[in-house]
Coordinates of N, CA and C in Angstrom, one line a residue:
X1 N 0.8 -1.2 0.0 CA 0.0 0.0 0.0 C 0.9 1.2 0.0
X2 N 0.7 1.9 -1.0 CA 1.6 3.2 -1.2 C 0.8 4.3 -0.1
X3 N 1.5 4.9 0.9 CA 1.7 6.2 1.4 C 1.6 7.3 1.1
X4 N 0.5 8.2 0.7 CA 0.5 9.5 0.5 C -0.6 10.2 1.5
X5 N 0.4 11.3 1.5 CA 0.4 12.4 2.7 C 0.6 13.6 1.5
X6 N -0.3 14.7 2.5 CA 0.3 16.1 1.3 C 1.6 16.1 1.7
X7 N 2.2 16.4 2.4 CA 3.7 16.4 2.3 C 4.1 15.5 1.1
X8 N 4.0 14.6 0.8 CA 4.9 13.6 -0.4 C 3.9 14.2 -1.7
X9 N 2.7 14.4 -1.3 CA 2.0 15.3 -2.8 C 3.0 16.7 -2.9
X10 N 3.2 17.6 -2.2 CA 3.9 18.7 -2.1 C 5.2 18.2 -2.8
X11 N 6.0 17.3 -1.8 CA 7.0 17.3 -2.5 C 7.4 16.5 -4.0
X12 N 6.4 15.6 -4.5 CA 6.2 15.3 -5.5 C 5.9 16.5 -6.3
X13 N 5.4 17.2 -6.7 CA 4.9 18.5 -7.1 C 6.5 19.5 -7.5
X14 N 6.8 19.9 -6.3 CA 8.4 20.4 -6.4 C 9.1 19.8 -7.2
X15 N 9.1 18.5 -7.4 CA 10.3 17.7 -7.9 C 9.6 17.9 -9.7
X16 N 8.8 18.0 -10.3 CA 7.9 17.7 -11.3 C 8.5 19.4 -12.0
X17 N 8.2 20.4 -10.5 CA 8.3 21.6 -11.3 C 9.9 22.0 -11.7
X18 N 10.7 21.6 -10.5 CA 12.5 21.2 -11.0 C 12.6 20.6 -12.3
X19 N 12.3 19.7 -12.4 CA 12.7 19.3 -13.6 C 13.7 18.8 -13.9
X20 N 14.6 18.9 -12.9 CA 16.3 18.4 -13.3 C 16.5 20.0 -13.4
X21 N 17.8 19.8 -14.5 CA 18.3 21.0 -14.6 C 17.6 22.2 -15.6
X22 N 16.5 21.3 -16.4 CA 15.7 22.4 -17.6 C 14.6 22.7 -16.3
X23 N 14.4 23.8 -16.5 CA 12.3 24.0 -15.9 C 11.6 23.9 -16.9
X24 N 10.5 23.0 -16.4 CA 9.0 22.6 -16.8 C 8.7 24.3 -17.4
X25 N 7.9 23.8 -18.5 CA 7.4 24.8 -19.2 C 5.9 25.3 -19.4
X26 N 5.1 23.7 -18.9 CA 4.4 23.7 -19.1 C 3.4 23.6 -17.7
X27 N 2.1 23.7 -17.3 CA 1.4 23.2 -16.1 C 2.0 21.5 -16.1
X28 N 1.6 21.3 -14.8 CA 1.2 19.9 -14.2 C 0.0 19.6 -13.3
X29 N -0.3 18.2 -14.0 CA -2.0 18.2 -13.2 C -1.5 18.2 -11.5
X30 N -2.1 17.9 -10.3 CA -1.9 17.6 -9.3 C -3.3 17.0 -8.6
X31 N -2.8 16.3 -8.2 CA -4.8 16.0 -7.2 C -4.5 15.9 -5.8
X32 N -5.7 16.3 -5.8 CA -6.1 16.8 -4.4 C -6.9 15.2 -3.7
X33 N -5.9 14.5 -3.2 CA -5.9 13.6 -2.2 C -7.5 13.4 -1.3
X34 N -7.5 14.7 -0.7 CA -8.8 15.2 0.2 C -10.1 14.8 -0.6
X35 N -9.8 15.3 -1.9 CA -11.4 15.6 -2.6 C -11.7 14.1 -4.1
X36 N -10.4 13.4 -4.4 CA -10.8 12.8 -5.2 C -11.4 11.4 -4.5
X37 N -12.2 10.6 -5.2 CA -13.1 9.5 -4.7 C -12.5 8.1 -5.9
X38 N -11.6 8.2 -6.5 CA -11.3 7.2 -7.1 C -12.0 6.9 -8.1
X39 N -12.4 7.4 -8.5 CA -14.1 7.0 -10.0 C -13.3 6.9 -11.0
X40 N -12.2 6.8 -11.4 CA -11.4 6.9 -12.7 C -11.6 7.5 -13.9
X41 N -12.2 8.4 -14.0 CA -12.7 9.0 -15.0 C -11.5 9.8 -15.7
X42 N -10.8 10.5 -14.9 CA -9.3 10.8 -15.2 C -8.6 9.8 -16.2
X43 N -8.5 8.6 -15.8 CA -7.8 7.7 -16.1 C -8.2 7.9 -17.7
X44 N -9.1 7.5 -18.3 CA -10.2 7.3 -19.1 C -9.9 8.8 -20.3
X45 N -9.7 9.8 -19.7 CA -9.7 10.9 -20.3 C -8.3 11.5 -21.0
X46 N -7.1 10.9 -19.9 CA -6.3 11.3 -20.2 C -5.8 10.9 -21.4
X47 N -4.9 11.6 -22.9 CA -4.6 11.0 -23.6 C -3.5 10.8 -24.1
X48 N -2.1 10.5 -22.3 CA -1.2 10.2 -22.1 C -1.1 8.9 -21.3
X49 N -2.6 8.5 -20.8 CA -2.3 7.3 -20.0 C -1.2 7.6 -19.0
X50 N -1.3 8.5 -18.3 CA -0.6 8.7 -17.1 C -0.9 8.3 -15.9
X51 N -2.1 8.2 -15.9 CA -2.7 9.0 -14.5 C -2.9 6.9 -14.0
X52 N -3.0 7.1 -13.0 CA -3.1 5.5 -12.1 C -4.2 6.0 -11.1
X53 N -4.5 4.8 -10.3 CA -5.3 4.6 -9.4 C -4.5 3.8 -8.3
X54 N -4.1 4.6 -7.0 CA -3.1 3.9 -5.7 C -4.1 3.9 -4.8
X55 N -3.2 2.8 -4.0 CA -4.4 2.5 -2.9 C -4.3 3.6 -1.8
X56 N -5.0 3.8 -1.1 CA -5.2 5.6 0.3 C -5.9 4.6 1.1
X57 N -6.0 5.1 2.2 CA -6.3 5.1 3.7 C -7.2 6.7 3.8
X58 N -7.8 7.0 2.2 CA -8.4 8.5 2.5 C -9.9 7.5 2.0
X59 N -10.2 6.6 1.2 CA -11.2 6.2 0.8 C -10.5 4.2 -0.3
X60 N -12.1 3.7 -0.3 CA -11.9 2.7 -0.7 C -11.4 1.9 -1.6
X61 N -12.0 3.1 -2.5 CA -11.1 3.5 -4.0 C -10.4 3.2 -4.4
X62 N -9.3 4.0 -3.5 CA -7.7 4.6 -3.9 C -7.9 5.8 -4.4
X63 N -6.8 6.1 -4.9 CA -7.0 7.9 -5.3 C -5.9 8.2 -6.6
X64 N -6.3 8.8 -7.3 CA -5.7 9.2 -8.4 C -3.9 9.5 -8.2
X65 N -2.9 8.8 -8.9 CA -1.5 9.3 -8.9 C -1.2 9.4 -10.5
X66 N -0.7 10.6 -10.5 CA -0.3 11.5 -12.2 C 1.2 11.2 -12.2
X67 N 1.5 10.7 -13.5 CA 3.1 10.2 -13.5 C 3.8 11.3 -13.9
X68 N 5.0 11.1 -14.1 CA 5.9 12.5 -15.0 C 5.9 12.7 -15.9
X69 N 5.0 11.8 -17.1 CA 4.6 11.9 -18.3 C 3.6 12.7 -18.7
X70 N 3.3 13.7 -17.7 CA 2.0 14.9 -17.6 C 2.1 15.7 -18.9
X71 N 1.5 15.6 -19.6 CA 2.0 17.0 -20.5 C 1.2 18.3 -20.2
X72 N 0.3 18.4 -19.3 CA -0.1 19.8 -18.8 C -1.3 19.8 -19.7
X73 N -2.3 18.9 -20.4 CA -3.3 19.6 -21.8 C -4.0 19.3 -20.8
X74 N -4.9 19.3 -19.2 CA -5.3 20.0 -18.6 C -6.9 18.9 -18.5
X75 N -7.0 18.1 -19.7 CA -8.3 17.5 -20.1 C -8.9 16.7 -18.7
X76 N -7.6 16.2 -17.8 CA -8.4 15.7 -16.7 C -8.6 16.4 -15.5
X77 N -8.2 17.6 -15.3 CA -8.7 18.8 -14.7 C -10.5 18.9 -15.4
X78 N -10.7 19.0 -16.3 CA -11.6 19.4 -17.0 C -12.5 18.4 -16.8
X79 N -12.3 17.4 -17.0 CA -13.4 16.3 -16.5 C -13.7 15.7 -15.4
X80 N -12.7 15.9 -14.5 CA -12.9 15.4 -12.8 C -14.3 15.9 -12.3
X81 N -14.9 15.2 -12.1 CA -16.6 15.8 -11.4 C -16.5 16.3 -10.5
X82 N -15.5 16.0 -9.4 CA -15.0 16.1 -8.0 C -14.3 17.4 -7.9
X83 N -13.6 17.8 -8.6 CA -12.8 18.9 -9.1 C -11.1 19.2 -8.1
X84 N -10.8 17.4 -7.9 CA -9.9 17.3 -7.4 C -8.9 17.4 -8.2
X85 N -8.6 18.1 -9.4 CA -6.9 18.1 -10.2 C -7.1 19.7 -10.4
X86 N -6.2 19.7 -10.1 CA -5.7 21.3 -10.5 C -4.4 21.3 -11.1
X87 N -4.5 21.9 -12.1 CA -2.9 22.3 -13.0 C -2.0 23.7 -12.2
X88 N -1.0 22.6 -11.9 CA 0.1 23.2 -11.3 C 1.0 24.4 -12.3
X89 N 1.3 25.6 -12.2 CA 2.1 26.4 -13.3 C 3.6 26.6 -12.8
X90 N 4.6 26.7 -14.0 CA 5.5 26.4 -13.6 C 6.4 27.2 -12.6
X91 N 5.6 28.1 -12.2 CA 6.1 29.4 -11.0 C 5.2 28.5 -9.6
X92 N 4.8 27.4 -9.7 CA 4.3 27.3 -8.1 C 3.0 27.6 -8.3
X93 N 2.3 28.3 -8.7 CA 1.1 29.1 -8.7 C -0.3 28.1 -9.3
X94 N -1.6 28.1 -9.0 CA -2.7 27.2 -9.9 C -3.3 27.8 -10.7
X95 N -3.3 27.1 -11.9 CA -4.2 27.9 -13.1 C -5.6 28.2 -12.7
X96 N -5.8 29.1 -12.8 CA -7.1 29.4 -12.6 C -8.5 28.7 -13.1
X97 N -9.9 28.5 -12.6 CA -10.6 27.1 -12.8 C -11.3 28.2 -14.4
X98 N -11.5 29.1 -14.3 CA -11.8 30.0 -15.5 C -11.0 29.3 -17.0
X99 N -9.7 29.5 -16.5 CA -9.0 29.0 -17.7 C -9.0 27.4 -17.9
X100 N -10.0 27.0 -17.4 CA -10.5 25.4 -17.5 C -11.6 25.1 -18.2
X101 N -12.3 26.4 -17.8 CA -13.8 26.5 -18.4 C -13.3 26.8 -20.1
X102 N -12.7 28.0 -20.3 CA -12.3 28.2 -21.8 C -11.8 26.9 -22.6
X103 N -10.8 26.6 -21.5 CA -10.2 25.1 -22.9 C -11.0 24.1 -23.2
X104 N -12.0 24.1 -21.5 CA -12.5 22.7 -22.0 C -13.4 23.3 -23.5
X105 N -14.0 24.6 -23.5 CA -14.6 24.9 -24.6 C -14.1 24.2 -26.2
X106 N -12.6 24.5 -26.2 CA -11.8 24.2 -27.3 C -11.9 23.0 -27.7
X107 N -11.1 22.0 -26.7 CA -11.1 20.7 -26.1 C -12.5 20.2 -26.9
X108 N -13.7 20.7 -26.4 CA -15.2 19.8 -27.2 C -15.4 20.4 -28.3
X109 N -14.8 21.8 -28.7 CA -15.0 21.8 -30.1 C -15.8 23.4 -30.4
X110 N -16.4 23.8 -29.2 CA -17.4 24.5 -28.8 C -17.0 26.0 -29.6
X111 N -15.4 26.4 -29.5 CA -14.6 27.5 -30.1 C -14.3 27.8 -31.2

């Protein structure tokens, strides 16, 4: 059973935005531990196949873990019902849920 604590989300997150020696250029998804319920829907949406399902001690589930293969296109932010992913930017900072609303527009075609 994998261990996650926000501390290892946080620092998971730092390590994502380092990058080694280039910086990340782009967002990274992150999930919010507290709020996701495991429904996989992420999983399903993503169209990097990143995202997993680990087991928590937060629900029965398990809960969503995003690999380093993130490319930031934000699509499972956008479909989480829960609204447990938020895209990380590469200053530390969270994209705004506005600028979720617009892409997903693009994303379905809507623009």
């Amino acid at each position: 059973m994998m261990d996650i604590t926000v501390e290892s989300t946080v620092t998971a997150s730092q390590e994502l935005l380092a990058g080694g020696e280039e910086k990340r250029k782009r967002a990274v998804a992150r999930v919010s531990h507290d709020l996701c319920t495991g429904c996989g829907i992420c999983i399903k949406s993503c169209p990097v196949s990143c995202i997993t399902i680990v087991e928590s001690e937060l629900n029965f589930n398990g809960v969503a873990n995003i690999g380093r293969q993130c490319t930031g296109c934000n699509i499972c932010a956008i479909d989480c019902p829960w609204f447990a992913i938020a895209m990380l930017n590469p200053d530390g900072s969270l994209k705004p849920p506005a600028e979720y609303a617009k892409q997903a527009q693009r994303v379905r075609g809507y623009l």
